[in-house]
Amino acid sequence: MNFPPPITRLIQHFRGLPGVGPRTATRFVFALLNKSEDELRAFGHTLVDFKHSIRTCKECFNISLQDPCEICSNQKRERTLLCIVARPQDIQAIEETREYNGLYHVLGGVLNPIDGVTPEQLRIKELLTRLEGEQKFQEIILALNLDIEGEATALYLAKLLKSRVPKVTRLARGLPQGADLEYADEVTLINALKGRRDI
Amino acid sequence: MNFPPPITRLIQHFRGLPGVGPRTATRFVFALLNKSEDELRAFGHTLVDFKHSIRTCKECFNISLQDPCEICSNQKRERTLLCIVARPQDIQAIEETREYNGLYHVLGGVLNPIDGVTPEQLRIKELLTRLEGEQKFQEIILALNLDIEGEATALYLAKLLKSRVPKVTRLARGLPQGADLEYADEVTLINALKGRRDI
């Protein structure tokens, strides 16, 4: 026996999502079988339509309902400070800290030669154009993941940007909140020692 | 900043799925942002429509495109053997073994007093009606999960069925394939010892 075709089809669609294997997808579909027709209709229509109203900001490449986005068009933001992130959802994470008040630039990924992501595929040309514009940035913060690809991209950008902007920084490296020294990995501990600060 | 409303709405829908928290839901939505309009339309329409063609078999309560389902209407199946499962997806798991050729009965869950699932909410009345029908079953196999609720339900059913059917069995308990004795839990080892077989 196999599942009826409509169920198999829906399972296939869910399997297209990141990290979803056949068992999780099946679990999702059986959970949905218990939802009302109204809920399923709302879910399905949101899925079909959600992308239509989403714009990509031509300034920073954040996603938004408007172009330029809420951040770029907000005159209260510090316009000499630019934070470079890989993806729009990274902006969300930084905004939630309420600690940053500058502008952003979304690269659209990180360098990854194995997957064929070269500098041409990232929004680096757009970044350089932006730096040459009227708006003079005083500092660029590289806020990329601390994995191999993120680090390589940060080094690449640092080299490229140092001659163009007075200050290029990256996020502090060290022990995360709640860390246990005994279980911290070696690289994190080295970074925490090297970056030690007066208390 | 928050995500634009269409994205937030879609995140909410995904959070209704089992085991999906806000981060996973957000990840799903951003992955979908990269899909084509056609793919999203196909996904959304499948979601809206998949339930329409799904029937519940009035014999065994399996899900199917037809009623009675493929299994109940298959005359080659052993009709004196009945396997009781909690959910339709359990039938799928058993069918994939190709080791069982009898009929099924889907309870629709297991007894769970804390969540308010009493015998009346399961398809036990329908099971008893089925046992009184023309079809005389020689054996009933209880194929329920080995967690507390599954075990309690199996014991409840065994008591109820023993006077009505010549033979009531449950799935063997013991070490799973690939098991390492050192890491086997105590209950599993006890069951494996008690159930030891000639080799």
Short mmCIF file of C-alpha atoms in Angstrom, two decimals:
data_model
loop_
_atom_site.label_atom_id
_atom_site.label_comp_id
_atom_site.label_asym_id
_atom_site.label_seq_id
_atom_site.Cartn_x
_atom_site.Cartn_y
_atom_site.Cartn_z
CA MET A 1 0.00 0.00 0.00
CA ASN A 2 1.05 3.54 -0.64
CA PHE A 3 -0.61 6.73 0.46
CA PRO A 4 -3.32 8.09 -1.85
CA PRO A 5 -1.82 10.37 -4.57
CA PRO A 6 -3.01 13.72 -3.11
CA ILE A 7 -1.24 12.86 0.15
CA THR A 8 1.92 11.72 -1.64
CA ARG A 9 1.92 14.97 -3.65
CA LEU A 10 1.62 17.11 -0.54
CA ILE A 11 4.37 15.08 1.16
CA GLN A 12 6.61 15.81 -1.85
CA HIS A 13 5.95 19.55 -1.55
CA PHE A 14 6.86 19.54 2.14
CA ARG A 15 10.02 17.58 1.38
CA GLY A 16 11.17 20.59 -0.65
CA LEU A 17 11.56 22.54 2.60
CA PRO A 18 14.97 22.67 4.29
CA GLY A 19 15.61 19.86 6.77
CA VAL A 20 12.34 18.05 6.05
CA GLY A 21 12.70 14.34 5.28
CA PRO A 22 10.00 11.83 4.34
CA ARG A 23 8.96 11.10 7.94
CA THR A 24 8.60 14.73 8.98
CA ALA A 25 6.73 15.52 5.76
CA THR A 26 4.31 12.64 6.38
CA ARG A 27 3.80 13.83 9.93
CA PHE A 28 2.97 17.33 8.67
CA VAL A 29 0.42 15.99 6.17
CA PHE A 30 -1.36 13.81 8.72
CA ALA A 31 -1.50 16.74 11.12
CA LEU A 32 -3.08 18.81 8.33
CA LEU A 33 -5.67 16.08 7.68
CA ASN A 34 -7.11 17.01 11.07
CA LYS A 35 -7.41 20.71 10.25
CA SER A 36 -10.63 22.26 9.01
CA GLU A 37 -11.23 23.07 5.35
CA ASP A 38 -11.15 26.76 6.26
CA GLU A 39 -7.74 26.51 7.85
CA LEU A 40 -6.35 24.60 4.88
CA ARG A 41 -7.81 27.14 2.47
CA ALA A 42 -6.25 30.02 4.42
CA PHE A 43 -2.89 28.25 4.58
CA GLY A 44 -2.93 27.38 0.87
CA HIS A 45 -3.95 30.84 -0.27
CA THR A 46 -1.33 32.51 1.93
CA LEU A 47 1.23 30.21 0.36
CA VAL A 48 0.19 31.11 -3.18
CA ASP A 49 -0.04 34.84 -2.53
CA PHE A 50 2.56 35.77 0.08
CA LYS A 51 5.32 36.45 -2.41
CA HIS A 52 3.30 38.89 -4.55
CA SER A 53 3.44 41.76 -2.11
CA ILE A 54 7.06 41.20 -1.10
CA ARG A 55 9.52 43.69 -2.60
CA THR A 56 13.28 43.65 -2.45
CA CYS A 57 14.61 47.04 -1.36
CA LYS A 58 16.80 48.45 -4.18
CA GLU A 59 19.01 50.18 -1.61
CA CYS A 60 19.89 47.39 0.82
CA PHE A 61 18.17 44.29 -0.69
CA ASN A 62 16.17 43.65 2.45
CA ILE A 63 12.70 42.22 1.88
CA SER A 64 9.82 44.57 2.58
CA LEU A 65 6.35 45.63 1.49
CA GLN A 66 7.85 48.88 0.20
CA ASP A 67 10.90 49.95 -1.78
CA PRO A 68 13.00 51.52 -0.30
CA CYS A 69 12.35 49.42 2.82
CA GLU A 70 11.25 50.70 6.24
CA ILE A 71 14.85 50.88 7.42
CA CYS A 72 16.33 52.69 4.41
CA SER A 73 13.47 55.17 4.37
CA ASN A 74 13.60 55.82 8.12
CA GLN A 75 15.32 59.21 8.52
CA LYS A 76 16.07 58.53 12.20
CA ARG A 77 18.58 55.79 11.36
CA GLU A 78 22.29 56.53 11.55
CA ARG A 79 23.20 56.88 7.87
CA THR A 80 26.98 56.69 8.19
CA LEU A 81 26.93 53.17 9.62
CA LEU A 82 26.47 50.13 7.38
CA CYS A 83 26.04 46.53 8.52
CA ILE A 84 26.66 43.79 5.95
CA VAL A 85 24.64 40.60 6.40
CA ALA A 86 24.20 37.49 4.28
CA ARG A 87 20.40 37.16 4.35
CA PRO A 88 17.30 39.27 5.18
CA GLN A 89 16.54 37.11 8.24
CA ASP A 90 19.89 38.18 9.74
CA ILE A 91 18.58 41.76 9.75
CA GLN A 92 15.63 40.56 11.81
CA ALA A 93 17.99 38.98 14.37
CA ILE A 94 20.04 42.17 14.69
CA GLU A 95 16.99 44.43 14.83
CA GLU A 96 15.59 42.40 17.70
CA THR A 97 18.59 43.36 19.84
CA ARG A 98 17.61 47.08 19.50
CA GLU A 99 21.34 47.74 19.77
CA TYR A 100 21.97 48.85 16.19
CA ASN A 101 20.62 51.95 14.52
CA GLY A 102 22.45 52.09 11.19
CA LEU A 103 21.67 50.82 7.69
CA TYR A 104 22.11 47.36 6.19
CA HIS A 105 23.33 45.68 3.04
CA VAL A 106 22.13 42.15 2.23
CA LEU A 107 24.73 40.17 0.26
CA GLY A 108 22.30 37.43 -0.69
CA GLY A 109 24.57 34.64 0.58
CA VAL A 110 28.22 33.99 1.31
CA LEU A 111 31.11 32.90 -0.88
CA ASN A 112 31.03 29.14 -1.39
CA PRO A 113 33.24 27.84 -4.22
CA ILE A 114 31.95 24.27 -3.77
CA ASP A 115 28.35 25.34 -4.37
CA GLY A 116 29.55 27.71 -7.10
CA VAL A 117 28.88 30.96 -5.23
CA THR A 118 31.48 33.47 -6.45
CA PRO A 119 31.71 37.22 -5.66
CA GLU A 120 29.77 37.95 -8.87
CA GLN A 121 26.70 36.18 -7.47
CA LEU A 122 26.68 38.22 -4.28
CA ARG A 123 25.60 41.87 -4.16
CA ILE A 124 29.16 43.14 -3.89
CA LYS A 125 29.07 45.26 -7.05
CA GLU A 126 25.94 46.93 -5.65
CA LEU A 127 27.78 47.46 -2.36
CA LEU A 128 30.69 49.21 -4.08
CA THR A 129 28.29 51.38 -6.09
CA ARG A 130 26.59 52.27 -2.84
CA LEU A 131 29.91 53.27 -1.26
CA GLU A 132 30.62 55.57 -4.19
CA GLY A 133 27.25 57.34 -3.79
CA GLU A 134 26.52 60.59 -1.96
CA GLN A 135 26.15 58.83 1.36
CA LYS A 136 29.60 58.58 2.96
CA PHE A 137 29.81 55.67 5.40
CA GLN A 138 32.16 56.01 8.37
CA GLU A 139 32.06 52.39 9.43
CA ILE A 140 31.14 49.05 7.90
CA ILE A 141 30.31 46.17 10.23
CA LEU A 142 30.69 42.67 8.80
CA ALA A 143 27.98 40.57 10.48
CA LEU A 144 28.43 37.16 8.89
CA ASN A 145 28.19 33.68 10.36
CA LEU A 146 31.35 32.34 11.99
CA ASP A 147 31.51 29.25 9.78
CA ILE A 148 34.16 28.71 7.11
CA GLU A 149 32.16 30.35 4.32
CA GLY A 150 31.16 33.32 6.46
CA GLU A 151 34.73 33.87 7.65
CA ALA A 152 36.13 33.64 4.12
CA THR A 153 33.53 36.12 2.87
CA ALA A 154 34.35 38.51 5.74
CA LEU A 155 38.08 38.37 4.93
CA TYR A 156 37.39 38.91 1.23
CA LEU A 157 35.19 41.92 1.96
CA ALA A 158 37.56 43.38 4.55
CA LYS A 159 40.36 43.42 1.99
CA LEU A 160 38.07 45.02 -0.59
CA LEU A 161 36.61 47.64 1.74
CA LYS A 162 39.55 48.80 3.85
CA SER A 163 40.73 51.30 1.24
CA ARG A 164 37.21 52.63 0.70
CA VAL A 165 35.83 53.18 4.22
CA PRO A 166 37.54 54.71 7.28
CA LYS A 167 36.64 51.78 9.52
CA VAL A 168 35.78 48.11 8.83
CA THR A 169 34.81 46.00 11.84
CA ARG A 170 33.38 42.60 12.55
CA LEU A 171 31.27 41.24 15.42
CA ALA A 172 33.13 40.30 18.61
CA ARG A 173 34.14 36.67 19.02
CA GLY A 174 34.21 35.01 22.43
CA LEU A 175 32.16 32.94 24.84
CA PRO A 176 28.39 33.03 24.35
CA GLN A 177 26.11 33.98 27.25
CA GLY A 178 25.71 31.05 29.68
CA ALA A 179 28.87 29.36 28.42
CA ASP A 180 30.64 26.67 30.44
CA LEU A 181 34.44 26.95 30.08
CA GLU A 182 34.80 23.18 30.42
CA TYR A 183 32.72 22.57 27.30
CA ALA A 184 33.80 25.56 25.21
CA ASP A 185 35.60 24.55 22.02
CA GLU A 186 39.23 25.47 21.57
CA VAL A 187 38.75 28.12 18.88
CA THR A 188 36.12 29.92 20.95
CA LEU A 189 38.41 29.92 24.00
CA ILE A 190 41.36 31.22 21.95
CA ASN A 191 39.14 34.01 20.60
CA ALA A 192 37.88 34.79 24.10
CA LEU A 193 41.45 35.05 25.42
CA LYS A 194 42.72 37.13 22.52
CA GLY A 195 39.75 39.47 22.76
CA ARG A 196 39.83 39.89 26.55
CA ARG A 197 38.67 43.26 27.84
CA ASP A 198 39.20 45.38 30.96
CA ILE A 199 36.47 44.75 33.47
CA MET B 1 11.48 45.80 12.49
CA ASN B 2 9.20 42.86 11.98
CA PHE B 3 8.68 40.75 8.89
CA PRO B 4 6.09 42.02 6.40
CA PRO B 5 2.56 40.76 7.29
CA PRO B 6 2.28 38.14 4.47
CA ILE B 7 5.48 36.52 5.73
CA THR B 8 4.34 36.64 9.35
CA ARG B 9 1.03 35.06 8.36
CA LEU B 10 2.73 32.21 6.52
CA ILE B 11 5.10 31.68 9.47
CA GLN B 12 2.03 31.37 11.72
CA HIS B 13 0.53 28.70 9.45
CA PHE B 14 3.73 26.67 9.50
CA ARG B 15 3.89 26.96 13.29
CA GLY B 16 0.63 25.01 13.38
CA LEU B 17 2.53 21.92 12.21
CA PRO B 18 3.84 19.44 14.78
CA GLY B 19 7.35 20.19 16.06
CA VAL B 20 7.69 23.46 14.13
CA GLY B 21 8.77 26.44 16.23
CA PRO B 22 9.25 30.06 15.16
CA ARG B 23 12.79 29.54 13.84
CA THR B 24 11.97 26.51 11.71
CA ALA B 25 8.82 28.20 10.39
CA THR B 26 10.84 31.29 9.41
CA ARG B 27 13.40 29.08 7.70
CA PHE B 28 10.64 27.38 5.70
CA VAL B 29 9.18 30.70 4.58
CA PHE B 30 12.52 32.11 3.45
CA ALA B 31 13.23 28.91 1.54
CA LEU B 32 9.84 29.31 -0.17
CA LEU B 33 10.67 32.92 -1.10
CA ASN B 34 13.25 31.43 -3.47
CA LYS B 35 10.75 29.11 -5.18
CA SER B 36 9.03 30.04 -8.42
CA GLU B 37 5.46 31.30 -8.54
CA ASP B 38 4.48 28.04 -10.26
CA GLU B 39 5.87 25.89 -7.49
CA LEU B 40 4.16 27.98 -4.83
CA ARG B 41 0.87 27.80 -6.71
CA ALA B 42 1.14 24.01 -7.02
CA PHE B 43 2.03 23.67 -3.33
CA GLY B 44 -0.81 25.96 -2.22
CA HIS B 45 -3.44 24.32 -4.40
CA THR B 46 -2.41 20.83 -3.29
CA LEU B 47 -2.75 22.05 0.30
CA VAL B 48 -6.25 23.40 -0.29
CA ASP B 49 -7.48 20.39 -2.25
CA PHE B 50 -5.74 17.29 -0.92
CA LYS B 51 -8.33 16.54 1.72
CA HIS B 52 -11.32 16.60 -0.67
CA SER B 53 -10.57 13.27 -2.31
CA ILE B 54 -9.53 11.50 0.90
CA ARG B 55 -12.13 9.09 2.28
CA THR B 56 -12.12 7.24 5.56
CA CYS B 57 -12.82 3.55 5.01
CA LYS B 58 -16.03 2.65 6.89
CA GLU B 59 -14.70 -0.86 7.53
CA CYS B 60 -11.26 -0.23 9.00
CA PHE B 61 -11.05 3.61 9.17
CA ASN B 62 -7.92 3.71 7.07
CA ILE B 63 -7.61 6.73 4.78
CA SER B 64 -8.02 6.02 1.09
CA LEU B 65 -9.38 7.39 -2.18
CA GLN B 66 -12.11 4.75 -2.03
CA ASP B 67 -14.48 3.30 0.57
CA PRO B 68 -13.99 0.47 1.39
CA CYS B 69 -10.25 1.02 1.10
CA GLU B 70 -7.81 -0.91 -1.12
CA ILE B 71 -6.98 -3.31 1.70
CA CYS B 72 -10.53 -4.08 2.82
CA SER B 73 -11.67 -4.56 -0.77
CA ASN B 74 -8.70 -6.75 -1.71
CA GLN B 75 -10.02 -10.32 -1.79
CA LYS B 76 -6.51 -11.76 -1.60
CA ARG B 77 -6.00 -10.55 1.97
CA GLU B 78 -6.33 -12.99 4.85
CA ARG B 79 -9.74 -12.09 6.24
CA THR B 80 -9.49 -13.92 9.56
CA LEU B 81 -6.55 -11.86 10.77
CA LEU B 82 -7.03 -8.36 12.17
CA CYS B 83 -4.30 -5.90 13.14
CA ILE B 84 -5.27 -3.02 15.43
CA VAL B 85 -3.28 0.20 14.98
CA ALA B 86 -3.62 3.69 16.41
CA ARG B 87 -3.28 5.75 13.22
CA PRO B 88 -3.47 5.29 9.41
CA GLN B 89 0.27 5.99 9.06
CA ASP B 90 0.96 2.89 11.21
CA ILE B 91 -0.70 0.81 8.48
CA GLN B 92 1.79 2.27 6.01
CA ALA B 93 4.72 1.20 8.23
CA ILE B 94 3.40 -2.36 8.56
CA GLU B 95 2.54 -2.66 4.86
CA GLU B 96 6.08 -1.66 3.92
CA THR B 97 7.39 -4.78 5.68
CA ARG B 98 5.34 -6.99 3.26
CA GLU B 99 5.14 -9.41 6.18
CA TYR B 100 1.45 -9.01 6.98
CA ASN B 101 -1.46 -9.98 4.77
CA GLY B 102 -4.51 -9.55 7.01
CA LEU B 103 -6.93 -6.68 7.61
CA TYR B 104 -6.62 -3.63 9.84
CA HIS B 105 -8.60 -1.57 12.30
CA VAL B 106 -7.59 2.04 12.98
CA LEU B 107 -8.45 3.13 16.53
CA GLY B 108 -7.89 6.81 15.81
CA GLY B 109 -5.52 7.28 18.75
CA VAL B 110 -4.69 5.67 22.08
CA LEU B 111 -6.18 6.04 25.55
CA ASN B 112 -4.82 9.13 27.26
CA PRO B 113 -6.74 10.28 30.34
CA ILE B 114 -4.60 13.42 30.69
CA ASP B 115 -5.52 14.62 27.19
CA GLY B 116 -9.08 13.43 27.78
CA VAL B 117 -8.99 10.47 25.35
CA THR B 118 -11.34 7.84 26.78
CA PRO B 119 -12.46 4.54 25.17
CA GLU B 120 -15.55 6.33 23.79
CA GLN B 121 -13.37 8.56 21.62
CA LEU B 122 -11.55 5.63 20.02
CA ARG B 123 -13.17 3.35 17.45
CA ILE B 124 -13.66 0.52 19.95
CA LYS B 125 -17.45 0.34 19.60
CA GLU B 126 -16.93 -0.02 15.84
CA LEU B 127 -14.36 -2.74 16.51
CA LEU B 128 -16.80 -4.73 18.65
CA THR B 129 -19.51 -4.34 16.02
CA ARG B 130 -17.03 -5.60 13.45
CA LEU B 131 -16.24 -8.67 15.58
CA GLU B 132 -19.94 -9.49 15.80
CA GLY B 133 -20.32 -9.37 12.01
CA GLU B 134 -20.25 -12.28 9.55
CA GLN B 135 -16.48 -12.20 9.31
CA LYS B 136 -15.07 -14.37 12.10
CA PHE B 137 -11.53 -13.31 13.06
CA GLN B 138 -9.18 -16.01 14.33
CA GLU B 139 -6.51 -13.67 15.63
CA ILE B 140 -6.23 -10.04 16.61
CA ILE B 141 -2.77 -8.44 16.67
CA LEU B 142 -2.36 -5.37 18.85
CA ALA B 143 0.21 -3.19 17.07
CA LEU B 144 0.44 -0.13 19.30
CA ASN B 145 3.40 1.99 20.31
CA LEU B 146 5.36 0.77 23.32
CA ASP B 147 4.92 3.98 25.29
CA ILE B 148 2.74 4.26 28.39
CA GLU B 149 -0.42 5.20 26.50
CA GLY B 150 0.07 2.50 23.86
CA GLU B 151 0.71 -0.16 26.50
CA ALA B 152 -2.31 0.87 28.57
CA THR B 153 -4.51 0.78 25.46
CA ALA B 154 -3.17 -2.68 24.53
CA LEU B 155 -3.93 -4.02 28.00
CA TYR B 156 -7.41 -2.49 27.94
CA LEU B 157 -8.15 -4.02 24.53
CA ALA B 158 -6.65 -7.41 25.42
CA LYS B 159 -9.01 -7.69 28.38
CA LEU B 160 -11.95 -6.66 26.22
CA LEU B 161 -11.15 -8.95 23.28
CA LYS B 162 -9.93 -12.17 24.90
CA SER B 163 -13.46 -13.51 25.38
CA ARG B 164 -14.46 -12.59 21.82
CA VAL B 165 -11.58 -13.86 19.66
CA PRO B 166 -9.68 -17.17 19.84
CA LYS B 167 -6.28 -15.48 19.87
CA VAL B 168 -5.11 -11.98 20.89
CA THR B 169 -1.42 -11.20 20.35
CA ARG B 170 0.89 -8.24 20.46
CA LEU B 171 4.12 -7.41 18.61
CA ALA B 172 7.30 -9.01 19.98
CA ARG B 173 9.35 -6.94 22.38
CA GLY B 174 13.13 -7.19 22.46
CA LEU B 175 16.31 -5.66 21.10
CA PRO B 176 15.96 -3.66 17.88
CA GLN B 177 18.13 -4.54 14.87
CA GLY B 178 21.66 -3.17 15.28
CA ALA B 179 21.27 -2.87 19.07
CA ASP B 180 24.28 -2.60 21.37
CA LEU B 181 23.72 -4.52 24.62
CA GLU B 182 25.79 -2.00 26.54
CA TYR B 183 23.44 0.83 25.65
CA ALA B 184 20.13 -1.06 25.72
CA ASP B 185 17.76 0.20 28.40
CA GLU B 186 16.81 -2.07 31.26
CA VAL B 187 13.19 -2.67 30.22
CA THR B 188 14.23 -3.64 26.69
CA LEU B 189 16.82 -6.09 28.04
CA ILE B 190 14.31 -7.62 30.47
CA ASN B 191 11.86 -8.05 27.59
CA ALA B 192 14.59 -9.55 25.40
CA LEU B 193 15.51 -12.07 28.11
CA LYS B 194 11.92 -12.99 28.92
CA GLY B 195 11.09 -13.41 25.25
CA ARG B 196 14.21 -15.39 24.32
CA ARG B 197 13.74 -17.92 21.54
CA ASP B 198 15.43 -21.14 20.39
CA ILE B 199 18.04 -20.45 17.75
#
